[in-house]
XYZ file of C-alpha atoms in Angstrom:
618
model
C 40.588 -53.549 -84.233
C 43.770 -52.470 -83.347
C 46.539 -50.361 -85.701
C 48.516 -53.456 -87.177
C 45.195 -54.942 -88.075
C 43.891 -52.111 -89.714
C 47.095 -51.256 -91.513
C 47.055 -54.874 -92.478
C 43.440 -54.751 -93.591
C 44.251 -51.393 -95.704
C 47.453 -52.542 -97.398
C 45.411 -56.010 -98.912
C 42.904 -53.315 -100.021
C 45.301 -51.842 -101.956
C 46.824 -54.265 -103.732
C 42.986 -55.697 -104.382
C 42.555 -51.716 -105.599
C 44.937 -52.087 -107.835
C 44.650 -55.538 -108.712
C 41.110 -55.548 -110.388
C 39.583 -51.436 -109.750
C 36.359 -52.459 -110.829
C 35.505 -55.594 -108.349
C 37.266 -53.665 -105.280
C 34.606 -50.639 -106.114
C 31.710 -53.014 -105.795
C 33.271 -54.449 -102.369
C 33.691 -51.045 -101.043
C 29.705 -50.311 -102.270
C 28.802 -53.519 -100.637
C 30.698 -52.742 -97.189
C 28.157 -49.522 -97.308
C 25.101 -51.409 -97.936
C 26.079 -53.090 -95.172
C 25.717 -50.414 -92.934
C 22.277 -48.738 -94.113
C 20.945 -52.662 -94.446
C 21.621 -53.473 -90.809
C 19.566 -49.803 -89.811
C 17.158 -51.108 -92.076
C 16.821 -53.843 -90.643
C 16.623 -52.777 -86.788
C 13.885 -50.236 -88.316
C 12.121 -53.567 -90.056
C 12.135 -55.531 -86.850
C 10.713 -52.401 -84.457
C 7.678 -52.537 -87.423
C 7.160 -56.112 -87.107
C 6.607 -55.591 -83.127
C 4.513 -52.764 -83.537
C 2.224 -54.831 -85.880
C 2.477 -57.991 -83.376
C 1.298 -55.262 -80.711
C -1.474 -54.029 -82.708
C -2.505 -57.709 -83.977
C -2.210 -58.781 -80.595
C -4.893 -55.982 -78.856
C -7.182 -57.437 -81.421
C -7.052 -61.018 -81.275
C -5.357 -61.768 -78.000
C -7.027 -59.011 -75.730
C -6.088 -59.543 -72.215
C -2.953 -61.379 -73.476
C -2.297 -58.617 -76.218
C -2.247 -56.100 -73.198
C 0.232 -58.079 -71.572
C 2.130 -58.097 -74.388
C 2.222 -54.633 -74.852
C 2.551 -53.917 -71.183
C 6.495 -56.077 -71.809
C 7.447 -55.294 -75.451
C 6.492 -50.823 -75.665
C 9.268 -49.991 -73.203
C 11.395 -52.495 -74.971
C 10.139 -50.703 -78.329
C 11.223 -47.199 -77.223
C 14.791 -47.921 -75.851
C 15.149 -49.302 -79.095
C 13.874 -46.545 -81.172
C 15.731 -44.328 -78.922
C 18.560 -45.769 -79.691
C 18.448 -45.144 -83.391
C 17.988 -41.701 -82.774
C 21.673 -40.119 -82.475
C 22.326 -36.247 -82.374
C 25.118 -35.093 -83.976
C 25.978 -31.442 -82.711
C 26.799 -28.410 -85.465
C 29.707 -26.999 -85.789
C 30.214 -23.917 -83.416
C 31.146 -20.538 -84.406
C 30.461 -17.543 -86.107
C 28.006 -17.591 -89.382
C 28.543 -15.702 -92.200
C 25.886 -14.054 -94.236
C 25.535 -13.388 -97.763
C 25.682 -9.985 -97.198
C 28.301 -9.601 -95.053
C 31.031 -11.097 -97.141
C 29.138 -11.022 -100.710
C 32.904 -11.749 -102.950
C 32.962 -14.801 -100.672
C 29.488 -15.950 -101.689
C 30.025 -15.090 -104.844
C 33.492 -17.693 -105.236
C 31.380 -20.305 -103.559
C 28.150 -19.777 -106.060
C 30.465 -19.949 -108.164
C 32.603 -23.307 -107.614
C 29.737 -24.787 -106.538
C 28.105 -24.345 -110.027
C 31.146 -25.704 -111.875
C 31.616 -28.792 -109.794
C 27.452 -29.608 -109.587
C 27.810 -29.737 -105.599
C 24.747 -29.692 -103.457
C 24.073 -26.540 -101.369
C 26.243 -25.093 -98.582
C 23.642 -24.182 -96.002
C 25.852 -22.299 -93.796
C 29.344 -20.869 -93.629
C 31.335 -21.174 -90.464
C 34.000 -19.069 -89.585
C 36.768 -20.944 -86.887
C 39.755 -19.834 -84.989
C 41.485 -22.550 -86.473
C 44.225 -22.674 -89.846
C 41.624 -25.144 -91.663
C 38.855 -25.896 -93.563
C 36.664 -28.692 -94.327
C 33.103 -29.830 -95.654
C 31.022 -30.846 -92.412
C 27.645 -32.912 -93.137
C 25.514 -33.266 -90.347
C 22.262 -35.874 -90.526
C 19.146 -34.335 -89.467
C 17.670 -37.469 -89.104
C 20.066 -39.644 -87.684
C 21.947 -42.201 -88.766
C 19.395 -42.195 -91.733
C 20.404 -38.981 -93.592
C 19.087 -36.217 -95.139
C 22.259 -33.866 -94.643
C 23.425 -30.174 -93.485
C 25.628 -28.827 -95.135
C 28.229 -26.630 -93.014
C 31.695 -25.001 -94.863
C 33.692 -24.123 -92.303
C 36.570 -21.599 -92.679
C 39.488 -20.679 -90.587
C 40.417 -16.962 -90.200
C 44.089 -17.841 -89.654
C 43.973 -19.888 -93.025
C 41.867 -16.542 -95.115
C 44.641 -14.437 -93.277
C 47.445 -16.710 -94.068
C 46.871 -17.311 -97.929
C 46.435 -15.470 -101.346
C 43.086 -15.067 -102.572
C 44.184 -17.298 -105.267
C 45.583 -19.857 -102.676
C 42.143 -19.726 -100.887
C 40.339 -20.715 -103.475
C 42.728 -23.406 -104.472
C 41.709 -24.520 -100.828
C 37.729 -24.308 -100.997
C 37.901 -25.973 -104.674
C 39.776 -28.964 -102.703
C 36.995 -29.297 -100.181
C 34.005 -28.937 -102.370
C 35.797 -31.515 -104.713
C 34.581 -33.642 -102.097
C 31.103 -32.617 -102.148
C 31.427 -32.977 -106.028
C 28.336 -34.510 -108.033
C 30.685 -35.367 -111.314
C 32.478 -38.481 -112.275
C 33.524 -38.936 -109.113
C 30.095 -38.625 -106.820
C 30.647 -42.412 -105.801
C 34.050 -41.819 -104.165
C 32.882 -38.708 -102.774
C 29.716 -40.346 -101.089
C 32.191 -43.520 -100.125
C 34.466 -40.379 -98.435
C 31.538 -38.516 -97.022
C 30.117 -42.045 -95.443
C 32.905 -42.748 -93.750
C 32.574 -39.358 -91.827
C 29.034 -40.241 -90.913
C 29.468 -43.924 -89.604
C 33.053 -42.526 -88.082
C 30.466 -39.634 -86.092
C 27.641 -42.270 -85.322
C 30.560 -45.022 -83.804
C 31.668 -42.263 -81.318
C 28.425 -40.606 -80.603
C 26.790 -44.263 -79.546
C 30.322 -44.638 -77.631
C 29.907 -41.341 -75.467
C 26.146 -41.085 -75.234
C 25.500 -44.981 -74.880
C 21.601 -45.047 -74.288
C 19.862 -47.892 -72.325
C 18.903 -50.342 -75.257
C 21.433 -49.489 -77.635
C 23.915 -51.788 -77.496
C 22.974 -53.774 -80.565
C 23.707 -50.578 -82.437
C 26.841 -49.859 -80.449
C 28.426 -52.866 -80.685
C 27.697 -53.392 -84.478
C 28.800 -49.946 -85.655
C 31.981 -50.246 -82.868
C 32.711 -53.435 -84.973
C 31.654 -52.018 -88.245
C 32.879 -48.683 -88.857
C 36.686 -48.976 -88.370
C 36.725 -52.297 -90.794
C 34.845 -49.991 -93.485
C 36.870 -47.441 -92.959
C 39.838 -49.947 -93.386
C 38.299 -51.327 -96.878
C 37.285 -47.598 -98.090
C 40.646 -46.057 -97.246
C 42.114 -46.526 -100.930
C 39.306 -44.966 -102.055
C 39.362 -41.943 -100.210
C 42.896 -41.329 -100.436
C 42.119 -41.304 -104.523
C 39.631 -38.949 -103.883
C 41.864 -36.669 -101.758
C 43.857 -36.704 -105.229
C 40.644 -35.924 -106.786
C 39.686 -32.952 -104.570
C 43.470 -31.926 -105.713
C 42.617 -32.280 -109.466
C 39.528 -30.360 -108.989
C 41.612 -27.749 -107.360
C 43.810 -27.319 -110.172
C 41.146 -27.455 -112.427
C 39.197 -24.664 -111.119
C 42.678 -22.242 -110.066
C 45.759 -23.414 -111.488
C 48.848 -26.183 -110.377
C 50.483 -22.941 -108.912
C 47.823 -21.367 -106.826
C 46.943 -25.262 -105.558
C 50.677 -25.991 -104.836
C 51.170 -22.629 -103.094
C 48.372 -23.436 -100.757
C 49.091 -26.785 -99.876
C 52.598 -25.079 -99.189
C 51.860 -22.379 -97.693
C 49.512 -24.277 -95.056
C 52.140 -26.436 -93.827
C 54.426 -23.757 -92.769
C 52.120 -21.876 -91.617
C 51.274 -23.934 -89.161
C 54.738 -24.735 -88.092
C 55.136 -20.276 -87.992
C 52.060 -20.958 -85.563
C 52.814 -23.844 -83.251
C 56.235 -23.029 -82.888
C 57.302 -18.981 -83.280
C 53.707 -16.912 -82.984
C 51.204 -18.436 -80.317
C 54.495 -19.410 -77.865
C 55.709 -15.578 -78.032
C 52.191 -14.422 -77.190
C 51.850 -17.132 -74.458
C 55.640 -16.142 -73.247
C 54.346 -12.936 -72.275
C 52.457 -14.281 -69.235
C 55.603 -14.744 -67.543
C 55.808 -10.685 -67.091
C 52.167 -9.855 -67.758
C 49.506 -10.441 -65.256
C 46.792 -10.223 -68.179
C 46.547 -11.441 -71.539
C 46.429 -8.151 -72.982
C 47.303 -9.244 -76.491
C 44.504 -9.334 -79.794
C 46.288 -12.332 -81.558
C 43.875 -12.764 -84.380
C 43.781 -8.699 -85.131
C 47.458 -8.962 -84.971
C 48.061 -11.780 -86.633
C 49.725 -10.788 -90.242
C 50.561 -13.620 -93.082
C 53.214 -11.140 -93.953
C 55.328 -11.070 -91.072
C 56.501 -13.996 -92.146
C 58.546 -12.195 -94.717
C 60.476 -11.450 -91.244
C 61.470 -14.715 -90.154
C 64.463 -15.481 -91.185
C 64.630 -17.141 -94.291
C 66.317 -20.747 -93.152
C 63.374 -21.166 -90.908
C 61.103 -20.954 -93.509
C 62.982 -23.164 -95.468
C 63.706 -25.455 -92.600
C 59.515 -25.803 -91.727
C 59.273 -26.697 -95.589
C 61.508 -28.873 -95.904
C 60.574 -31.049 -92.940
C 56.660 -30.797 -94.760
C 58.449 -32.041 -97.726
C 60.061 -35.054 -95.463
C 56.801 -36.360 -93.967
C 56.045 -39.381 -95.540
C 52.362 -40.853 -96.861
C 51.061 -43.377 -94.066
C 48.014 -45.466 -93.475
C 47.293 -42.761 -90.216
C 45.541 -40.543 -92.480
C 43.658 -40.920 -96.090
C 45.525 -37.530 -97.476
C 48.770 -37.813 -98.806
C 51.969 -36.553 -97.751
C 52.906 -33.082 -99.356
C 55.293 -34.281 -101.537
C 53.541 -37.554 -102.846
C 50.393 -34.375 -103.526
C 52.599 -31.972 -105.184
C 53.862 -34.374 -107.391
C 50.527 -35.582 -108.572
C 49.778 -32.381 -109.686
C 52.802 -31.779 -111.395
C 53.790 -28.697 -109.535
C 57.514 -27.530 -107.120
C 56.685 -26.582 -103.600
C 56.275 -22.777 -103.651
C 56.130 -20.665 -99.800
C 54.163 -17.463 -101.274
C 52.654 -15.787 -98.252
C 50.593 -12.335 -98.994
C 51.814 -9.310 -99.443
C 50.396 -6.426 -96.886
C 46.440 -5.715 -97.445
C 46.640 -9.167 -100.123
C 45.267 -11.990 -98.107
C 41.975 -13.291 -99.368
C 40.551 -12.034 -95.755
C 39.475 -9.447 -97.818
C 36.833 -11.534 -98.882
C 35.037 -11.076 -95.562
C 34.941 -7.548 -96.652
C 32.805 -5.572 -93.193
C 32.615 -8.609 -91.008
C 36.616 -8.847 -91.048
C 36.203 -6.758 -87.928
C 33.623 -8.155 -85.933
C 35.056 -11.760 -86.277
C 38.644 -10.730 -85.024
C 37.326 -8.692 -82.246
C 34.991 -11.530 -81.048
C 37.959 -14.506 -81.979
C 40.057 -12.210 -79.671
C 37.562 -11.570 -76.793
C 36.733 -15.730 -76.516
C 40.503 -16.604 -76.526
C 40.799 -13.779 -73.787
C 38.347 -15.334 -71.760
C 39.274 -18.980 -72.499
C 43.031 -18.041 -71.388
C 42.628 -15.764 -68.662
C 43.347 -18.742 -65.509
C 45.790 -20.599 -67.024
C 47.465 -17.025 -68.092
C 47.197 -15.901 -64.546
C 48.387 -19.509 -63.047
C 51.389 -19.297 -65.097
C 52.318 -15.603 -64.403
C 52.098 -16.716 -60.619
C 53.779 -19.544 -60.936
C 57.117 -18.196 -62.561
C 57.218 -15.499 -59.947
C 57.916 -18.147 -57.961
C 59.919 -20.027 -59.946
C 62.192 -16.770 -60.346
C 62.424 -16.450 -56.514
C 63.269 -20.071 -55.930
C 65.831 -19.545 -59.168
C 67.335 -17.085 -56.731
C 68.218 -19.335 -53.940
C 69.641 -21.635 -56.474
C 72.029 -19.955 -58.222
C 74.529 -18.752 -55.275
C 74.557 -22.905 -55.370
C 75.457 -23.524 -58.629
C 79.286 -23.618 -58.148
C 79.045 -26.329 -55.102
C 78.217 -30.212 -55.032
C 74.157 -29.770 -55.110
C 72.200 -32.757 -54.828
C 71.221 -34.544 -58.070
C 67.358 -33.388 -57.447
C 68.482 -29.660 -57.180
C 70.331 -29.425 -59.851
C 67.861 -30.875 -61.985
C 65.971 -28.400 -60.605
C 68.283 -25.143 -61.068
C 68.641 -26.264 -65.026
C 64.600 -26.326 -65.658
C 64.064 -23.001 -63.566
C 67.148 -21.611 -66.000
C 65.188 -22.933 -68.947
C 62.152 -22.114 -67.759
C 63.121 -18.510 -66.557
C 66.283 -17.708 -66.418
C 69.324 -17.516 -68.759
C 67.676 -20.273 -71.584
C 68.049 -23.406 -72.828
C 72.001 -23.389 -73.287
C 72.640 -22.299 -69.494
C 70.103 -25.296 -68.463
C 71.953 -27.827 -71.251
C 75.522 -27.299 -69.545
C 73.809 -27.703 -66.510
C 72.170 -31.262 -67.172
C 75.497 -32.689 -68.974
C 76.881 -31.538 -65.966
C 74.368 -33.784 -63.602
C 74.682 -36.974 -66.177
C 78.394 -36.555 -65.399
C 78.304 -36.632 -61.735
C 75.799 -38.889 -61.356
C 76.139 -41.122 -64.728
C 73.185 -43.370 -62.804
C 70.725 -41.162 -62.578
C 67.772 -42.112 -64.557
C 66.110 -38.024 -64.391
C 69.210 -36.716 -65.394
C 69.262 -38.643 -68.291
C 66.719 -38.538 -69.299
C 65.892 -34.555 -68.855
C 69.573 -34.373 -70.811
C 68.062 -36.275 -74.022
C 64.762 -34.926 -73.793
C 66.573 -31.262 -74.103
C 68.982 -32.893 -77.033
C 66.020 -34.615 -79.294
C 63.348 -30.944 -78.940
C 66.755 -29.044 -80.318
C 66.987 -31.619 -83.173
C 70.350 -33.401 -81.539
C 70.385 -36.816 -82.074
C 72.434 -37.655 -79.550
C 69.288 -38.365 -77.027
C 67.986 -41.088 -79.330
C 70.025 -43.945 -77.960
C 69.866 -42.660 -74.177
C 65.875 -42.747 -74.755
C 65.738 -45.843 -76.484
C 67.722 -47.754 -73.312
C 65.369 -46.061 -70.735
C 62.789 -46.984 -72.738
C 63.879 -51.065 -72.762
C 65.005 -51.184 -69.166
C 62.992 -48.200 -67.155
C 59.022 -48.872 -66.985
C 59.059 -45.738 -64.925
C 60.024 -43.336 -67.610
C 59.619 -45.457 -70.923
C 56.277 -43.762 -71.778
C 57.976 -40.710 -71.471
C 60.760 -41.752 -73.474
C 58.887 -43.338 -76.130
C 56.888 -40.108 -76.453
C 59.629 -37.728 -76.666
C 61.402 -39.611 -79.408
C 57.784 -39.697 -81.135
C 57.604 -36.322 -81.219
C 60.979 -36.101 -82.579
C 60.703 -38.344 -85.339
C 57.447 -36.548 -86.045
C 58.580 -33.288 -86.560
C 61.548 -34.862 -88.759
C 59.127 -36.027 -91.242
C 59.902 -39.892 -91.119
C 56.242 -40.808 -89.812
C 56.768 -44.473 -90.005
C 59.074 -44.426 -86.877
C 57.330 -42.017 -85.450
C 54.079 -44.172 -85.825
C 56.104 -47.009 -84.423
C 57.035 -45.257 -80.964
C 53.764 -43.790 -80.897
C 52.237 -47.575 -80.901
C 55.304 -48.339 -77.408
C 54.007 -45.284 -75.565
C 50.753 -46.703 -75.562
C 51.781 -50.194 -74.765
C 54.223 -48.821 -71.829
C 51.671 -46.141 -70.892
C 48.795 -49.019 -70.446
C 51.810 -51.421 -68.517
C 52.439 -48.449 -66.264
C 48.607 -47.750 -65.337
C 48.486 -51.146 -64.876
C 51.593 -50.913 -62.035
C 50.156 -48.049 -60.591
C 46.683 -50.147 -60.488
C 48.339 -53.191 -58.600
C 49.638 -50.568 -56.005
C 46.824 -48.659 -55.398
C 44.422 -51.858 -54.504
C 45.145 -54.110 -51.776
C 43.042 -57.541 -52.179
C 43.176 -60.593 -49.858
C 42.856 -62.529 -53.241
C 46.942 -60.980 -53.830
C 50.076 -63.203 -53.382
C 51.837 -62.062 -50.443
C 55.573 -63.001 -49.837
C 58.138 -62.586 -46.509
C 59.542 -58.743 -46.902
C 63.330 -59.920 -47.550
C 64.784 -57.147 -45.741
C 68.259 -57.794 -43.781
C 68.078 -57.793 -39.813
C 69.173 -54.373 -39.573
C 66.912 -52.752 -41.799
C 64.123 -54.794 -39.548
C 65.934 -54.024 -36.114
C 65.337 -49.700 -37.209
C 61.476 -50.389 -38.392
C 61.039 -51.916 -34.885
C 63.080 -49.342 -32.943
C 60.896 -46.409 -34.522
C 57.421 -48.458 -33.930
C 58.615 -49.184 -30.543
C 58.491 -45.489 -29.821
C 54.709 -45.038 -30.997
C 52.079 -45.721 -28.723
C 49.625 -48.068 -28.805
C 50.758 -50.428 -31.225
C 49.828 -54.437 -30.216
C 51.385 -56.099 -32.867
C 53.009 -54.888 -36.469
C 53.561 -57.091 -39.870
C 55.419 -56.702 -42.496
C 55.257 -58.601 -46.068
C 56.003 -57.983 -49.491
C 53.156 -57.972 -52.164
C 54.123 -60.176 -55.407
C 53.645 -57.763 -58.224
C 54.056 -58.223 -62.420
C 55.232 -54.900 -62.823
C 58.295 -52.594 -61.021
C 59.777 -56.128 -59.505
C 62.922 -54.525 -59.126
C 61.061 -52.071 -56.769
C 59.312 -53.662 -53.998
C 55.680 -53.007 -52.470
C 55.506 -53.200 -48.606
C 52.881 -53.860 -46.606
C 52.440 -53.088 -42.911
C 49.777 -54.073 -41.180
C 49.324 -53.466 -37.236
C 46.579 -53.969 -34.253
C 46.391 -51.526 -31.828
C 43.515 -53.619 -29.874
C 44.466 -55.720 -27.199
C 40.615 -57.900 -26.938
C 39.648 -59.395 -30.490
C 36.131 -57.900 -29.756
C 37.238 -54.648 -28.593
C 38.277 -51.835 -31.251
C 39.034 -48.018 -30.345
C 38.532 -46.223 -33.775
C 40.480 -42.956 -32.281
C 43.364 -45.044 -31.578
C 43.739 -46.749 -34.790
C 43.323 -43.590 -36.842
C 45.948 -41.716 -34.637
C 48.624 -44.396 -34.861
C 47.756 -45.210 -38.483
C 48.851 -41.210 -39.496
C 51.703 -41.588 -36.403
C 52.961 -44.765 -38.471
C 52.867 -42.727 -41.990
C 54.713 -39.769 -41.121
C 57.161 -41.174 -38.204
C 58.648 -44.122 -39.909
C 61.228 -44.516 -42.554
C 60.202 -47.191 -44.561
C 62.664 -49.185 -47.230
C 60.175 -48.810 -49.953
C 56.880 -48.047 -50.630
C 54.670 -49.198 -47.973
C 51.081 -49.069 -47.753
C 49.538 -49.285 -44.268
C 46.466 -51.587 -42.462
C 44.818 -51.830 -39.769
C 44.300 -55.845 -38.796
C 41.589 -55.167 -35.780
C 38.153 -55.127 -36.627
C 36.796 -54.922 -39.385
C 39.778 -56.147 -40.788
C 40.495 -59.125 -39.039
C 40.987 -60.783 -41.978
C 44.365 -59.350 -43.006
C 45.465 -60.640 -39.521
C 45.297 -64.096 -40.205
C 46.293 -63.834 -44.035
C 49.482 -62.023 -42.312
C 50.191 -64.590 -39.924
C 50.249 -66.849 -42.298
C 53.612 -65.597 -44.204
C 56.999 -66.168 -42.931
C 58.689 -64.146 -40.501
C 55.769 -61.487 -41.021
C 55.246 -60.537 -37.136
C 58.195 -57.836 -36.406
C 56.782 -56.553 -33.611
């Protein structure tokens, strides 16, 4: 099921939704009968074949063990099959006693919203939190219940706004009026979980399962979507009702810059460090301070908000857009980070500590090659930025100056010295598909929308780069908020991403099944290929064609194939491997070229060879 079918799918749902609540409910109840009935019925059938086992030992004897000798290893890949493990999540637990205010919030929410119990609370490096159930007994149930917490989010947020946040996800876990859409929201999870754990871990047997959920489980998710994006509303409602339209408004906020202060001002200053540091040094989860954001300047703030307040709903993702959330609960947008000493990471009370210290100490570890890579790597980059720059004022080669503006970028004088630098290339070579497309890659990540139309004609005419294109103006529209085109070039880059593995596919494989065509070069081209092989030793006989390709036409795919044997029965491997690497790194070929050798083995490719026109150049 692809994303126009399923957007499809959801969008009838919602009119039927709306249209008559009360039959689209039962549909939605039926869809998840569905599900259990088909497990039910697997389980029914493996009982039926254990009691045709056991009836047949009785009355069929010899037969009977013959029986069972064929259908118990059938039985047990089966029953294997139905037995999926779904993995907990990972991180630190919190006791009861080590954060007892916490515990005491939860008891407390949990009472007034009749939810069933949290078994353990997970603390995460991540700004988020969520309601994890995990089956203990498969795909049939019987749950584990796992909160998990982030420490950026405690850090980042009000006591008040925390608990606006845990009220949200427990509204999910909610046993009131709303227990069927929060068991419709919760099932989806599950089947979601099961689809990609029979995917990955795809057990001899299974496929009934497999392909039934893999068919299943994004069409339920399609019908149930209107019903769990009213129960994200829910969740919000029961957030307001247990802290106020203020404290739930300032959360739901306050997360979405927070995570643009993250992504784009605190984790890329810590990472920037490598370039001068040979070790990651830093504690970023110690350091880490909601209230330095009373630093950044204020636009920025108000920039990250507004582009949170720009993002539109869309049928990627059951919870709303910020806006479309705020307004259902009737309250402005408010940015109200904590004050020094205020965030409700003083709910952790002792274990504050210990969790930062071993957050740190993981991230340390995790980081420590790619931090050492990097601090190697622009040491060289800086040296190589030094041979460049005495340069700069001459005519360099398209390639290098391309080069000199991403080592300026990268470390030299920024991103305005490497900008004049690339408008400079487009300029002097106004053909050059890298320079323009580095030029409106630059423009579109500094919000100029002057690289939109550049990367929307390399993206129709340029296979080559359109992925690349279509990803960078993703990303742009993204970040702008206006999801809908951003959703739109997401769906090209996939479509030229799978059209350019498929080139690079047709070009790595040569198959005598392939169309092969005469090379189309002009005599002169041919007269140098034959005046360099004529120098190699060796060499019997050389041919040249062209392979017919779908993709990169414009771009033609050589092949040379040569005998070095001068009997058909004779073949001396030493001399075909020597002038196979003489042919690869002597010759100048017109295009990409990929070599073989016609003798034996291969005497096939000599007579499909022969057999095009003008193929034999030598």
């Amino acid at each position: 099921m692809n994303r126009e079918e399923f957007t499809a799918l959801v969008e009838r749902m919602e009119v039927f939704a709306s249209a008559n609540p009360a039959a689209y409910r039962w549909r939605v109840l039926a869809w998840a009968g569905l599900g259990y009935g088909y497990l039910l019925l697997l389980i029914a059938g493996l009982l039926a074949i254990c009691a045709l086992l056991v009836l047949s030992l009785t009355k069929l004897r010899y037969l009977g063990i013959k029986l069972l000798y064929v259908l118990l290893p059938t039985l047990y890949i089966v029953a294997r099959s139905l037995w999926v493990r779904f993995e907990p999540p990972q991180g630190p637990r919190l006791q009861r006693e080590d954060a007892p205010e916490l515990f005491q919030v939860l008891d407390e929410f949990r009472t007034r919203l009749r939810t069933p119990k949290v078994h353990e609370v997970v603390i995460t490096p991540e700004l988020n939190a969520a309601v994890v159930q995990i089956p203990r007994l498969g795909p049939i149930g019987w749950y584990r219940n796992y909160l998990l917490l982030g420490l950026p989010l405690l850090k980042g947020l009000t006591v008040q706004q925390f608990q606006a946040v845990l009220a949200h996800e427990l509204g999910h876990l909610s046993g009131g009026h709303g227990r069927v859409g929060n068991w419709i929201y919760r099932l989806r999870r599950i089947w979601e979980q099961l689809d990609d754990q029979l995917q990955a871990h795809a057990a001899a047997g299974a496929g009934l399962i497999r392909r039934f959920f893999h068919w299943y489980s994004p069409r339920f998710n399609a019908i149930s979507f209107p019903l769990a994006r009213a129960n994200e509303y829910e969740a919000d409602a029961a957030s307001v009702q247990l802290t106020s339209a203020k404290a739930a408004a300032q959360a739901l906020t306050g997360v979405n810059v927070l995570a643009s202060y993250l992504d784009q001002k605190y984790w890329p200053t810590i990472h920037a460090a490598a370039k001068d540091q040979a070790e990651p040094s830093f504690s970023p989860y110690t350091q880490f301070l909601a209230s330095d954001l009373r630093t950044v300047p204020q636009g920025e703030c108000e920039q990250w908000q507004a582009r949170a307040l720009a993002r539109a709903t869309t049928h990627a993702d059951t919870h709303p857009s910020l806006s479309d959330r705020l307004r259902a609960i009737g309250a402005p947008a408010e940015f109200a980070p904590p004050g020094p000493g205020a965030g409700a990471d003083r709910l952790l009370s002792a274990a504050m500590p210990r969790l930062e210290a071993q957050f740190d100490q993981e991230w340390r570890e995790r980081i420590a090659e790619s931090w050492q890579r990097f601090h190697d790597d622009t040491r060289k980059a800086r040296e190589r930025l030094a041979e460049l720059r005495p340069q700069a004022g001459q005519d360099l080669p398209i390639d290098q100056m391309l080069e000199l503006a991403d080592l300026e970028e990268r470390v030299g004088d920024g991103e305005s010295r490497a900008l004049a630098l690339r408008q400079a290339a487009v300029e002097r070579h106004p053909d050059s598909i890298d320079a323009r497309f580095v030029l409106a890659r630059q423009q579109l990540q500094a919000q100029d929308a002057a690289g939109i139309t550049p990367l929307e004609q390399i993206c129709a005419g340029h296979l080559a780069y359109g992925a690349a294109a279509a990803e960078v103006l993703r990303d742009y529209y993204w970040q702008r908020g206006e999801s809908n085109k951003a959703h739109a070039w997401h769906d090209r880059h996939v479509e030229l991403a799978a059209s350019l593995n498929a080139a690079r596919r047709e070009r790595d494989v040569l198959l005598t099944s392939d169309s092969y065509l005469p090379h189309g070069l002009d005599e002169a081209t041919v007269a140098r290929l034959v005046a360099q092989l004529a120098g190699l030793a060796h060499l019997r006989r050389v041919y040249l064609v062209r392979k017919q390709t779908r993709y990169f036409v414009e771009h033609p795919f050589y092949v040379l194939g040569f005998s070095c044997s001068r009997w058909p029965g004779f073949v001396d491997e030493g001399k075909v491997a020597e002038t196979q690497h003489n042919i690869r790194e002597q010759l100048e070929f017109p295009g990409e070229t990929m070599i073989v050798s016609t003798d034996r083995p291969n005497r096939e490719w000599a007579r499909l060879l022969r057999r095009v026109s003008g193929a034999r150049i030598l």
